[in-house]
Every structure is written in structure tokens, then in C-alpha cells.
mmCIF file of C-alpha atoms and ligand atoms in Angstrom:
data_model
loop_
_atom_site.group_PDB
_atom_site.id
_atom_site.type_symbol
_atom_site.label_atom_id
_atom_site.label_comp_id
_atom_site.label_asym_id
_atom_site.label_seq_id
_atom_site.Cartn_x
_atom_site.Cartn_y
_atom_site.Cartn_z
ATOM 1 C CA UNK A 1 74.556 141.502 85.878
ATOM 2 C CA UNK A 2 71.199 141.879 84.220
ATOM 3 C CA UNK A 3 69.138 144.370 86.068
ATOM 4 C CA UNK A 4 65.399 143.057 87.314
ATOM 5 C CA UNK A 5 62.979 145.795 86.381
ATOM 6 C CA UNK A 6 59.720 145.688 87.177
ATOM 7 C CA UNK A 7 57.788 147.910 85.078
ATOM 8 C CA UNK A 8 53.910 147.973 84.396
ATOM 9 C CA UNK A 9 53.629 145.194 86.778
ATOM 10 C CA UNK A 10 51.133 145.918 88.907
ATOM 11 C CA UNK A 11 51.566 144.779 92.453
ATOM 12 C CA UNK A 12 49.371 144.195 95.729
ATOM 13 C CA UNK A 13 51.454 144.413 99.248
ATOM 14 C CA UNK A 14 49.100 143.377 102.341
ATOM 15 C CA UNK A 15 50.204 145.570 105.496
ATOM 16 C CA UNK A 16 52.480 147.475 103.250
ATOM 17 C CA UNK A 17 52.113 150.258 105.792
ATOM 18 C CA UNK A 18 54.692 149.234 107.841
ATOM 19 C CA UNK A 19 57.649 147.180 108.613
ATOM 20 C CA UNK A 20 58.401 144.065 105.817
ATOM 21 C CA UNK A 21 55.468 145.215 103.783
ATOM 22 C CA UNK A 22 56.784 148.390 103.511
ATOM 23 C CA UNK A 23 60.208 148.194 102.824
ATOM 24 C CA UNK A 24 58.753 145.719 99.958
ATOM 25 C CA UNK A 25 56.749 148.230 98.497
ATOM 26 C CA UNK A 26 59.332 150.941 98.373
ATOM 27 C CA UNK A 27 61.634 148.344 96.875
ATOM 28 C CA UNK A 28 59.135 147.308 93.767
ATOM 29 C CA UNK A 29 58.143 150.926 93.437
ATOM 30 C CA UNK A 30 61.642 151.440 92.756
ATOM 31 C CA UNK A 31 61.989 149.418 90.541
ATOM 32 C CA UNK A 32 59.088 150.401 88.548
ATOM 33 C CA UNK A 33 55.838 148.307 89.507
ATOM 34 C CA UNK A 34 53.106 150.113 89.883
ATOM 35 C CA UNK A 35 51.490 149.142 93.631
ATOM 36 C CA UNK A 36 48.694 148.962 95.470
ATOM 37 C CA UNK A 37 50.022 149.672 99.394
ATOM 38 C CA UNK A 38 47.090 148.089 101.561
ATOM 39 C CA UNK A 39 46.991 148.037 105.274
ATOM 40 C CA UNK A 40 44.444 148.768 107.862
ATOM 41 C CA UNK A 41 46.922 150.379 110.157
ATOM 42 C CA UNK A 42 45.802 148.293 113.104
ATOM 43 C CA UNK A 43 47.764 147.594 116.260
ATOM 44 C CA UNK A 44 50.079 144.421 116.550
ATOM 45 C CA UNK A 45 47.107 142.425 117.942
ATOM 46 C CA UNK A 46 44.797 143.633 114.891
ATOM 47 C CA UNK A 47 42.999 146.405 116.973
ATOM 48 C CA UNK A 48 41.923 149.591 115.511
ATOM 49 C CA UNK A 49 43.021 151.061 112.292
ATOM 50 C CA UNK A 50 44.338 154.069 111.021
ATOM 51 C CA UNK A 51 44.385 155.219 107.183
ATOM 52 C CA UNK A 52 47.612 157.227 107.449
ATOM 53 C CA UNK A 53 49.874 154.020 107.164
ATOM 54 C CA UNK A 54 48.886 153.445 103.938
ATOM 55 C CA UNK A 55 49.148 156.774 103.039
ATOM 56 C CA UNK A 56 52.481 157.499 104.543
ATOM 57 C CA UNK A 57 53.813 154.763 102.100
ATOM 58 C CA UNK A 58 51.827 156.216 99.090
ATOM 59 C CA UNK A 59 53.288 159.970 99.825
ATOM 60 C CA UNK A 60 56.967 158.162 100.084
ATOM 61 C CA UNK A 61 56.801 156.398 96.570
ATOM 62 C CA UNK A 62 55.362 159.354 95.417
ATOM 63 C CA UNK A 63 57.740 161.429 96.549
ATOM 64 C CA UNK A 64 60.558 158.758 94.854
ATOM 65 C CA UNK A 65 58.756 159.331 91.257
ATOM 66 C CA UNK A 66 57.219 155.845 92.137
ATOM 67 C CA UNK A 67 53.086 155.282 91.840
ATOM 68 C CA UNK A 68 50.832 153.871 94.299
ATOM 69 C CA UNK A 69 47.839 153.560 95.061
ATOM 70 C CA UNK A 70 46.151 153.468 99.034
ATOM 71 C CA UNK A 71 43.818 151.011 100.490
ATOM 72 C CA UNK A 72 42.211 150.772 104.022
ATOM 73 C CA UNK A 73 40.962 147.253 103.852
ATOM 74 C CA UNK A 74 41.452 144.178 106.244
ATOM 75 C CA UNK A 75 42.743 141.163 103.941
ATOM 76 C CA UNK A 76 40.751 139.132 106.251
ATOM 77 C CA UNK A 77 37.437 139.362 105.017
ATOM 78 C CA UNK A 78 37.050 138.156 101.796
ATOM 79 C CA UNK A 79 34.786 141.420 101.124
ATOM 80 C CA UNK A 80 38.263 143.441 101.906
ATOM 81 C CA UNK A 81 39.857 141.604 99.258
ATOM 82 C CA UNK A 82 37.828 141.824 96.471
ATOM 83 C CA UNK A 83 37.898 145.785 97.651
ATOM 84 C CA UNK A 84 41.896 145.342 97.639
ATOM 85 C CA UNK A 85 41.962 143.909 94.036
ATOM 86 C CA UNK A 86 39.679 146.563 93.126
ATOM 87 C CA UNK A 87 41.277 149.202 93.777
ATOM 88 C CA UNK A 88 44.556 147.896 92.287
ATOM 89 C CA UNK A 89 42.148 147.619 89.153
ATOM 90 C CA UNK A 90 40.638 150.879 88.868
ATOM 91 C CA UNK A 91 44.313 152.695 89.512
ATOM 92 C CA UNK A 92 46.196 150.456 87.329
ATOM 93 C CA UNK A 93 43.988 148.110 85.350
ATOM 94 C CA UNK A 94 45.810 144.867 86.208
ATOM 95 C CA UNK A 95 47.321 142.674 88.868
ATOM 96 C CA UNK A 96 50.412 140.655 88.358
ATOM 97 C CA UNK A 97 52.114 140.503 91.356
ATOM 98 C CA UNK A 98 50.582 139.669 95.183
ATOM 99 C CA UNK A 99 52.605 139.900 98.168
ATOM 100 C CA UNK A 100 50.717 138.945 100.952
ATOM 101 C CA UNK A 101 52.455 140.123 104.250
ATOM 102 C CA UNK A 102 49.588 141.392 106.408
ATOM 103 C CA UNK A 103 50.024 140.176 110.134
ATOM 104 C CA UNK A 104 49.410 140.538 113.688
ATOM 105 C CA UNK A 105 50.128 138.291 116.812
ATOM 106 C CA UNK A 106 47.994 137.302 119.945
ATOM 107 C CA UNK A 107 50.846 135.112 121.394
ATOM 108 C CA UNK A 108 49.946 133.070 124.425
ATOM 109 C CA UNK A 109 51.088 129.738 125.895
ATOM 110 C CA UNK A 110 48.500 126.716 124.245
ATOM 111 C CA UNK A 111 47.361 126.275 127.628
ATOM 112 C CA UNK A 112 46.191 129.642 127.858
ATOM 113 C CA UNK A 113 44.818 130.343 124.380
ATOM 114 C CA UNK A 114 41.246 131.651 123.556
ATOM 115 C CA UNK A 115 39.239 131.045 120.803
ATOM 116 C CA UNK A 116 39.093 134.410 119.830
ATOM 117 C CA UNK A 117 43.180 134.404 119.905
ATOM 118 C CA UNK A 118 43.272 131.802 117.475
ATOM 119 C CA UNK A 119 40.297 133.035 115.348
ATOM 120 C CA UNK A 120 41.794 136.233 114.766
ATOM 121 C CA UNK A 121 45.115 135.119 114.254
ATOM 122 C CA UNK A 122 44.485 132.898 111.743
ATOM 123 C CA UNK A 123 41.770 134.892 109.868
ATOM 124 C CA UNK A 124 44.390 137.680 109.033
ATOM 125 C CA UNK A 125 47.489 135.306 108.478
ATOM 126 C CA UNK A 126 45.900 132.236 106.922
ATOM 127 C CA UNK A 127 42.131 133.206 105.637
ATOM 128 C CA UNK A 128 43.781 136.754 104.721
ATOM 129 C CA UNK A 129 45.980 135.071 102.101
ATOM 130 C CA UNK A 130 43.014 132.504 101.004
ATOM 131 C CA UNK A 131 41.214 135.533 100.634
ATOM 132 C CA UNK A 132 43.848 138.106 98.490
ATOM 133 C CA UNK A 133 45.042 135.637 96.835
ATOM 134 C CA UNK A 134 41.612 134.160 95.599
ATOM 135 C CA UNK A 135 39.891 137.604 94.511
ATOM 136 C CA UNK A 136 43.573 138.047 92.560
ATOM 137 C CA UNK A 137 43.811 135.186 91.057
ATOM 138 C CA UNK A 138 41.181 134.839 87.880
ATOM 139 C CA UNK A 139 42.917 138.007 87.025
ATOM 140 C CA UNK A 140 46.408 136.466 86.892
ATOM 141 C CA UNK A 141 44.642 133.583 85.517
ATOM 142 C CA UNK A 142 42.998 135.361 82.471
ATOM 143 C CA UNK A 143 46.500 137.066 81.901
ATOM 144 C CA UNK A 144 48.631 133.952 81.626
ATOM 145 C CA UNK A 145 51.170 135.982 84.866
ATOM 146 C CA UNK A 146 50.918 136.068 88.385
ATOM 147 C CA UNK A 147 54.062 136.042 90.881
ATOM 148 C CA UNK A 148 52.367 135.356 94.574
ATOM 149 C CA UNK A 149 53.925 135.355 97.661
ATOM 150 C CA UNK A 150 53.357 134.080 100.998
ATOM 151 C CA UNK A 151 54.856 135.072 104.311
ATOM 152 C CA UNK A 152 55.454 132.255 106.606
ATOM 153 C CA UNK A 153 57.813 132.147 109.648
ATOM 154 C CA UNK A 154 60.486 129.865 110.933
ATOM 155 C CA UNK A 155 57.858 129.851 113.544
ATOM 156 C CA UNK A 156 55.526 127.754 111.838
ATOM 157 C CA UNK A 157 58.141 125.726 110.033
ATOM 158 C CA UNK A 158 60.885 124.980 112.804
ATOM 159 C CA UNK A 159 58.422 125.850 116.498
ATOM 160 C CA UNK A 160 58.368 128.717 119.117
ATOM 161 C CA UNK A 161 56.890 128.889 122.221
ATOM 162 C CA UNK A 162 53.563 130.929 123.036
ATOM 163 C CA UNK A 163 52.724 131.026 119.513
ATOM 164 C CA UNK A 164 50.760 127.922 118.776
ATOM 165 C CA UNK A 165 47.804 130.364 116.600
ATOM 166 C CA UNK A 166 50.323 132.102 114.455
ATOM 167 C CA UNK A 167 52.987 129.003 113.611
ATOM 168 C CA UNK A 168 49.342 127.207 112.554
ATOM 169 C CA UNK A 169 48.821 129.567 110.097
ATOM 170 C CA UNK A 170 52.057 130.344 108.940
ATOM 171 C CA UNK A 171 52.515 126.460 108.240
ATOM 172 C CA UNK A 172 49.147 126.217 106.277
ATOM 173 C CA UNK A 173 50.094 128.586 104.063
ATOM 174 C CA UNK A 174 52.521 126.054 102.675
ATOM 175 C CA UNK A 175 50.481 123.292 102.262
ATOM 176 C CA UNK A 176 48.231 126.420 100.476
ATOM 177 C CA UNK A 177 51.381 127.056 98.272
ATOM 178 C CA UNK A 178 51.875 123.497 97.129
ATOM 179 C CA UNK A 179 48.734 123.150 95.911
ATOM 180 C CA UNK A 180 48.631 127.178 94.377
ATOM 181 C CA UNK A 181 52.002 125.573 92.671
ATOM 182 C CA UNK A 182 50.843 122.683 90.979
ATOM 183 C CA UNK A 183 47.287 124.258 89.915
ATOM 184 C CA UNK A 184 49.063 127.826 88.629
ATOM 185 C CA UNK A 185 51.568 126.517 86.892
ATOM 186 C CA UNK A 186 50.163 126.298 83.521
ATOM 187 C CA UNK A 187 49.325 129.841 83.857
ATOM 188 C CA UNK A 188 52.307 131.284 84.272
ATOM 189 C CA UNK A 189 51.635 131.930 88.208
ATOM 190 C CA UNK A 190 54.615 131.152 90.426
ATOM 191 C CA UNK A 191 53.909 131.081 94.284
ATOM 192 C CA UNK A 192 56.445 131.052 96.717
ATOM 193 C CA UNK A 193 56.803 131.688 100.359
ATOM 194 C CA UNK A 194 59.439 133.675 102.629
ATOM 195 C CA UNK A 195 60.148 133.136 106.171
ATOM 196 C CA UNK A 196 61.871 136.220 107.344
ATOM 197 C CA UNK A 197 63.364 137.428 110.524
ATOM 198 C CA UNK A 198 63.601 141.924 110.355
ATOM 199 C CA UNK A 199 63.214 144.419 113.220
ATOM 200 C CA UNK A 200 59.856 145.507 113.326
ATOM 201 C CA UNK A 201 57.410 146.169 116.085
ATOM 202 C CA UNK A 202 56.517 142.503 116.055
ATOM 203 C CA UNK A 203 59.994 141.735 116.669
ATOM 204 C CA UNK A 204 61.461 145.043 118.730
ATOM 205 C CA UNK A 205 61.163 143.000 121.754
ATOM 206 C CA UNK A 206 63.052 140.270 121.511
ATOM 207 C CA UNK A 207 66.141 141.183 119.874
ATOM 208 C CA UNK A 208 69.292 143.446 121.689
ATOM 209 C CA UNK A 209 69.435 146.992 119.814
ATOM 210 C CA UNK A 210 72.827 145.479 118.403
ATOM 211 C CA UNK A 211 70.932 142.488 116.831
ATOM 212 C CA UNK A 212 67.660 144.384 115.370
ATOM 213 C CA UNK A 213 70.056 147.193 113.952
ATOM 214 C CA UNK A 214 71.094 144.151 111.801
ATOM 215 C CA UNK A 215 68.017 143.033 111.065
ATOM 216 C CA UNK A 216 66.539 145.182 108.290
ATOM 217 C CA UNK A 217 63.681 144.817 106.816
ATOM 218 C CA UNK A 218 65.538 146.207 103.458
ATOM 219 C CA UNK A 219 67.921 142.987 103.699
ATOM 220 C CA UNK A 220 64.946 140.736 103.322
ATOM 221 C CA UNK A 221 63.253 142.822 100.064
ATOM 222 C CA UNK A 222 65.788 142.198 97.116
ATOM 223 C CA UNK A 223 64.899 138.583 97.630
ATOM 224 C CA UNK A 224 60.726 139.291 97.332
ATOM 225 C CA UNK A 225 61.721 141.612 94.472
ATOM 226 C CA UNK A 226 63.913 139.038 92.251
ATOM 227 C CA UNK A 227 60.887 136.301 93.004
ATOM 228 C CA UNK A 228 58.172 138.354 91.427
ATOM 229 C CA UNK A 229 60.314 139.224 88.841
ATOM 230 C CA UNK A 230 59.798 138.118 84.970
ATOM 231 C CA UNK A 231 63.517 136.226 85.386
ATOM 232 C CA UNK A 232 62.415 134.268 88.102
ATOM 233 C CA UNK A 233 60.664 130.618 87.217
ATOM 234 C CA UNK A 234 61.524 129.225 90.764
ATOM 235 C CA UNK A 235 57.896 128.268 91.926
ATOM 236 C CA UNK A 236 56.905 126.096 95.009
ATOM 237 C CA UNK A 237 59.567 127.198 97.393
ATOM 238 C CA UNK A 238 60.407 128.474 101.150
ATOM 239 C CA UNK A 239 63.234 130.696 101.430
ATOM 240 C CA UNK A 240 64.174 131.469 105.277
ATOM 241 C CA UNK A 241 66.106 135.218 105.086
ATOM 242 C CA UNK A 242 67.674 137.267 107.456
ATOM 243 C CA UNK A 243 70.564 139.925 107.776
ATOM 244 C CA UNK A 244 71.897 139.187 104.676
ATOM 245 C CA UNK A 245 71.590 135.209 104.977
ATOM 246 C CA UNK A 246 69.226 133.648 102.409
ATOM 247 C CA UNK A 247 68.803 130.401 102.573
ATOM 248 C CA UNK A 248 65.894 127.654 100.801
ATOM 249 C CA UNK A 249 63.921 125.188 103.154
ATOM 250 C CA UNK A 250 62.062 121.874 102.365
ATOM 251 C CA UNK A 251 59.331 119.181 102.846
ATOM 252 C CA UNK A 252 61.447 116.294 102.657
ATOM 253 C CA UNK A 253 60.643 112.654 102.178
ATOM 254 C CA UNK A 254 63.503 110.136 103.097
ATOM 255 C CA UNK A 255 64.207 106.796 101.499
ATOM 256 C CA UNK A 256 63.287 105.052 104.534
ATOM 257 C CA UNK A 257 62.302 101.349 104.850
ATOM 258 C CA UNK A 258 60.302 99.339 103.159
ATOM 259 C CA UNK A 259 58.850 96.648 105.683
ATOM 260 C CA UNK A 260 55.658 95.162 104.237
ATOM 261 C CA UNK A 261 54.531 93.210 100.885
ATOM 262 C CA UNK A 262 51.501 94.635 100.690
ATOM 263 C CA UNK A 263 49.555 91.141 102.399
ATOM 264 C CA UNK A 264 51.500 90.218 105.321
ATOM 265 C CA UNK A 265 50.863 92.281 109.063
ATOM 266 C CA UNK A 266 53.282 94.523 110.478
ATOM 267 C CA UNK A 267 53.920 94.539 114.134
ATOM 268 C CA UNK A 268 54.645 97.542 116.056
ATOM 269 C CA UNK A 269 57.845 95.256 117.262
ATOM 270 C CA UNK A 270 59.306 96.086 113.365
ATOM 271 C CA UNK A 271 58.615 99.562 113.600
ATOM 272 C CA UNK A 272 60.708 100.209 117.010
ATOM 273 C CA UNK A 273 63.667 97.403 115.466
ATOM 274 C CA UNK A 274 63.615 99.563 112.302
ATOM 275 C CA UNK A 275 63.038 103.725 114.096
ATOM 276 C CA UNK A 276 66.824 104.459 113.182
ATOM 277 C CA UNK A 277 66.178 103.745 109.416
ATOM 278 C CA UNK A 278 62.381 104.885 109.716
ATOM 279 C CA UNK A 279 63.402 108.489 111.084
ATOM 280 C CA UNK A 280 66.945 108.732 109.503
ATOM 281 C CA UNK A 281 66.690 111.684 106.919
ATOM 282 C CA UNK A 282 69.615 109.625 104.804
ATOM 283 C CA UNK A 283 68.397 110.458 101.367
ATOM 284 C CA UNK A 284 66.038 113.110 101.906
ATOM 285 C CA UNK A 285 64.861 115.006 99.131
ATOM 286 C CA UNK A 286 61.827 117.481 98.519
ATOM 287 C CA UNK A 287 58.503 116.358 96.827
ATOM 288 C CA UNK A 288 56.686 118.153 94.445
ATOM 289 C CA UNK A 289 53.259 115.968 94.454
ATOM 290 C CA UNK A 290 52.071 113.452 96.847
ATOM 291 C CA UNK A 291 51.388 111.498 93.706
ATOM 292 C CA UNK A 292 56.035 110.842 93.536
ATOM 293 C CA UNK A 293 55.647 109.594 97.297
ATOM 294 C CA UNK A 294 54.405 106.236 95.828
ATOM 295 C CA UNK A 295 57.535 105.332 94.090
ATOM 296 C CA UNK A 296 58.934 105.054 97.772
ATOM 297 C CA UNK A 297 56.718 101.433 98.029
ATOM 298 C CA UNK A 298 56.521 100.741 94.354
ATOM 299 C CA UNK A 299 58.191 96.914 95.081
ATOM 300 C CA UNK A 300 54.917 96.277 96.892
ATOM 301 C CA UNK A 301 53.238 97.407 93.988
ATOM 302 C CA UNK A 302 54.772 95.490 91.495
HETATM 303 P P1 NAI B 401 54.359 144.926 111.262
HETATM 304 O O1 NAI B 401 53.455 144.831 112.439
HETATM 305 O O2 NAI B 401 55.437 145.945 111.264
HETATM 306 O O3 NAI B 401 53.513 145.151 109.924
HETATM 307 C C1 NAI B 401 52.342 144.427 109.668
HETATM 308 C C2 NAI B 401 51.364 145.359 108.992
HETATM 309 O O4 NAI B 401 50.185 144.589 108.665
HETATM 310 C C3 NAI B 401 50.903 146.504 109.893
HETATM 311 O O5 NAI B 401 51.139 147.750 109.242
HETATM 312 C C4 NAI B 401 49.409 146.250 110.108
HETATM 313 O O6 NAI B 401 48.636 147.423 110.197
HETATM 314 C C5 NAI B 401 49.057 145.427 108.878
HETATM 315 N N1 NAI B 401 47.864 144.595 109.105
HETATM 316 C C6 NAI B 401 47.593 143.842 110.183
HETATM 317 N N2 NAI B 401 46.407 143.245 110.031
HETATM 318 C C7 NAI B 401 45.917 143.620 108.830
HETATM 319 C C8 NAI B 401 44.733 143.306 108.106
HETATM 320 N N3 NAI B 401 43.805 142.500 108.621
HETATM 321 N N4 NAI B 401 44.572 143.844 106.875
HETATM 322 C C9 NAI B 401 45.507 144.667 106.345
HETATM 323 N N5 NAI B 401 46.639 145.018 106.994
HETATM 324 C C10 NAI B 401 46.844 144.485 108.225
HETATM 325 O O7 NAI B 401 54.975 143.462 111.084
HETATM 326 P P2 NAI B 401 56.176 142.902 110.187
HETATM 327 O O8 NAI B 401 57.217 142.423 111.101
HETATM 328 O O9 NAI B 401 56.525 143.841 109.103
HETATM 329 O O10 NAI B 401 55.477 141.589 109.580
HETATM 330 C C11 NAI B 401 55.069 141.467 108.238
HETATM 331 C C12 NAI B 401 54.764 140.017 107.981
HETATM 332 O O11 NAI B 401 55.956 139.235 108.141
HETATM 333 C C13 NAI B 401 53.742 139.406 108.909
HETATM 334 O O12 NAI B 401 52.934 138.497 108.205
HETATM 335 C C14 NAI B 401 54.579 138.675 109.911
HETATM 336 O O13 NAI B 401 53.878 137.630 110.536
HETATM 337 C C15 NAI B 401 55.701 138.176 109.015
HETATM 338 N N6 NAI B 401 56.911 137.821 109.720
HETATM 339 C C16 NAI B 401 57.670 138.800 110.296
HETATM 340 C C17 NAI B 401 58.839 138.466 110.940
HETATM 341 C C18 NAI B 401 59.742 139.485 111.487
HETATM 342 O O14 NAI B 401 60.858 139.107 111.933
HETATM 343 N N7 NAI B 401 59.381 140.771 111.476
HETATM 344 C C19 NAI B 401 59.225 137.065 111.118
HETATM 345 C C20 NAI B 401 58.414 136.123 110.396
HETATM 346 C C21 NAI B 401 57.286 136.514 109.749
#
């Protein structure tokens, strides 16, 4: 098996102080990117911060014969990001790779939920990767390379209760990657998005000790590490991952039924005679532009 270096690449992990981000960070290091390990070291509702999570990362891949580089910044001002990509710039002169996996969670039922709770949640998950991503990306641009990668959740792409701020963001981010798909791929920058499930103090209480002792963070890192590699050219996708189990998701568009001519009215009486075929997912496949969702009516066209 050919072995996925990552050497000279230059990486940025959001919240790599801790938990996924971490674990990701020690796992590129290893393998030889050079990386920039940002987090604020806030609490799991994004109060406070603290400098020595970043550092404690920094002094580990140091420690490994790994090189890194600290910053304190909040990914979700776009005045922390350009602060994040500089100091990826002045310690290593480049950015190739961007893992953005800063996050925090004000969970409350809808009913219940502030402004403020869904401001803040969705200005680190959702404006946080707008804003990494956007101060990284004329660099990747101007370099012909970039590997970017979201984290989503199963939250946002399947539902969870009491979460209705952080599954919103978590499922934007994929409508951010389709278009970050289409628009980097003639510069050689591949976006894709992960949707893990690891113990972590986000997570320590609602799993059994038996459960999260299964659920390291290190299971979910090979997979980040092979999709910012130079061997992968997989771009555009959502990989759910969890003890071991890696698995791809999908937008998917079904054959359906074709009702109309284009001239003549359709009655809501034909859509409830036709729901079975309407909703069946018979067929299904993923899209990769809205523009290949018009062959589904093209006899109307014609
Ligand atoms: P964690 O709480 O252990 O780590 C998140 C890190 O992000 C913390 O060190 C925190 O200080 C940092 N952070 C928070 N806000 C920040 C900001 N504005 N700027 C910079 N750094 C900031 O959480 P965990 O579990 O490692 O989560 C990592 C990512 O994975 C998050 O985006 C989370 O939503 C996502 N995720 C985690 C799952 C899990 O099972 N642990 C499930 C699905 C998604």
C-alpha cells in the first residue's frame, strides 16, 4: 500500500486545541504537514478563551519532531481569519490544506431558542468556515492546490432534537461545499465535508463510558488525512464516520414523475394520486449541478 505523506503541505486546523481538531492535527503533523493549530480555547458554548490549548497541541507535535505553529483567534470574525491565514503564512509561507473544525453548541428546544443562541452558533460553525475558508482561498487559488474540509454533523443532515441552531449550520455548509466544488475545481481545490461522531466534551454526555471508549477521535482522522492528501481527487462529498465505520452520504434526486407538458394545469388531485411515485427514492442518484436536474423534465422541453 502506497503510503500518504504529507510533506511541505501546510495546513490550517480550526479548534485544533482539542478533541477532533486535535487528534487531526497530530495525525497530519505526523505525517509531515507543517500546521497551523488555531483555537481560542473557549468553553463548549464559545465563552472565554484560553491560549494554552493551542499551545498544548504545538508543544505535543513538537515534542513528536512535528512543526506547528499557535494561534489564538476566533474563526468567526472574518478579522480572526485573515489573522489565522497569517500566521500560517509568516511560519510556513503557504497554505494548502484547511480543516475547518472549530465548534461550540447552545442546544435548546426551537421553542425556546434566543437570538443570541442562534447568532453565535452559527457565526462560529457556518460564518467561521465562510470566513477561513475565504481569507485561504486566493492563496490556494494562486497555487493551483487547496484540499478544504468542512465539518458537518449527522445532525444537520439526518435531525436531532434541541439543536435546531447547530444542524442549520452544519447543513449550510454543504450547500457552501457544492458550490466551493464546482467553482475550485479548476484550481486544483477539492472540498469535502465529514460528519463525525468521537467522544469529546461535546459528546461526553450522551454516550455510556463503554460507547465513548469506542468512539475516538483518532478513528475519525485517517479519513481527514487521506482527503487532503495529493492521492485524493474525490471532491464534493459527505462522508459520515464513526468507530471505525466510514461511510459516504448524498443529495439525491429520484426519477420521479413527470406529470405536466409544460401548457396544461396540474391539480393538487395528481399530486396526492401520484405521492408514492413523487416521494419514492426508486432511482435516486446524487447531483453534481442544479443545471443536470433539468434532464429530469427534458420531454416537456422538447
Ligand atoms: P471540542 O469542543 O472538543 O473542540 C472544539 C474546539 O473548537 C475547542 O477546542 C474550542 O476551543 C474550539 N473553538 C470553539 N469556538 C472557536 C472559535 N470561535 N474559534 C476558534 N476555535 C474555537 O469539540 P469536538 O467534538 O472535537 O468538535 C469538533 C468539530 O466536530 C465541531 O465542529 C463539532 O461541531 C463537530 N462535530 C463533532 C461531533 C462529535 O461527535 N464530537 C459530531 C459531529 C460534529
Amino acid at each position: 500500500m502506497a503510503e500518504i505523506r504529507l510533506d511541505g503541505r501546510v495546513a490550517i486546523i480550526t479548534g485544533a486545541g482539542a478533541g477532533l481538531g486535535r487528534s487531526h492535527a497530530l495525525e497530519l503533523a505526523r505525517r509531515g504537514a507543517l500546521v497551523v493549530v488555531n483555537d481560542l480555547g473557549t468553553s463548549l458554548d464559545g465563552s472565554g478563551n484560553n491560549m494554552s490549548a493551542a499551545d498544548a497541541v504545538v508543544a505535543e507535535i513538537t515534542k513528536a519532531g512535528g512543526k506547528a505553529a499557535a494561534n489564538y483567534d476566533s474563526v468567526s470574525t472574518m478579522k480572526g481569519a485573515e489573522s489565522i491565514v497569517k500566521t500560517a503564512l509568516d511560519a510556513f509561507g503557504k497554505i494548502d490544506i484547511v480543516i475547518n473544525n472549530a465548534g461550540i453548541v447552545r442546544d435548546k428546544t426551537f421553542y425556546k431558542m434566543s437570538e443570541d443562541e442562534w447568532d453565535t452558533v452559527m457565526n462560529v460553525h457556518m460564518k467561521g468556515t465562510f470566513n477561513v475558508t475565504r481569507a485561504a482561498w486566493p492563496l490556494m487559488k494562486d497555487n493551483n492546490y487547496g484540499r478544504v474540509i468542512f465539518t458537518s454533523s449527522g445532525v444537520g443532515l439526518y435531525g436531532n432534537f434541541g439543536q435546531a441552531n447547530y444542524a442549520t449550520a452544519k447543513m449550510g455548509m454543504i450547500g457552501f461545499m457544492n458550490v466551493l466544488r464546482i467553482e475550485g475545481a479548476k484550481h486544483n481545490i477539492l472540498v469535502n465535508s465529514i460528519a463525525p461522531n468521537a467522544a469529546s466534551r461535546m459528546t461526553q454526555p450522551l454516550f455510556p463510558p463503554n460507547i465513548l471508549e469506542k468512539l475516538k477521535p483518532e478513528f475519525i482522522s485517517p479519513l481527514v488525512a487521506y482527503l487532503v492528501s495529493d492521492q485524493c481527487r474525490e471532491s464534493g462529498m459527505i462522508f459520515n464516520c464513526m468507530m471505525g465505520w466510514f461511510s459516504r452520504t448524498a443529495i439525491m434526486c429520484s426519477d420521479g414523475v413527470v406529470l405536466g407538458d409544460g401548457k396544461r394545469e396540474i391539480t393538487a388531485e395528481e399530486i396526492m394520486e401520484n405521492w408514492d411515485r413523487i416521494t419514492s427514492l426508486d432511482g435516486a442518484k446524487p447531483q453534481n449541478t442544479i443545471a443536470n436536474t433539468f434532464a429530469y423534465p427534458a420531454p416537456v422541453m422538447k
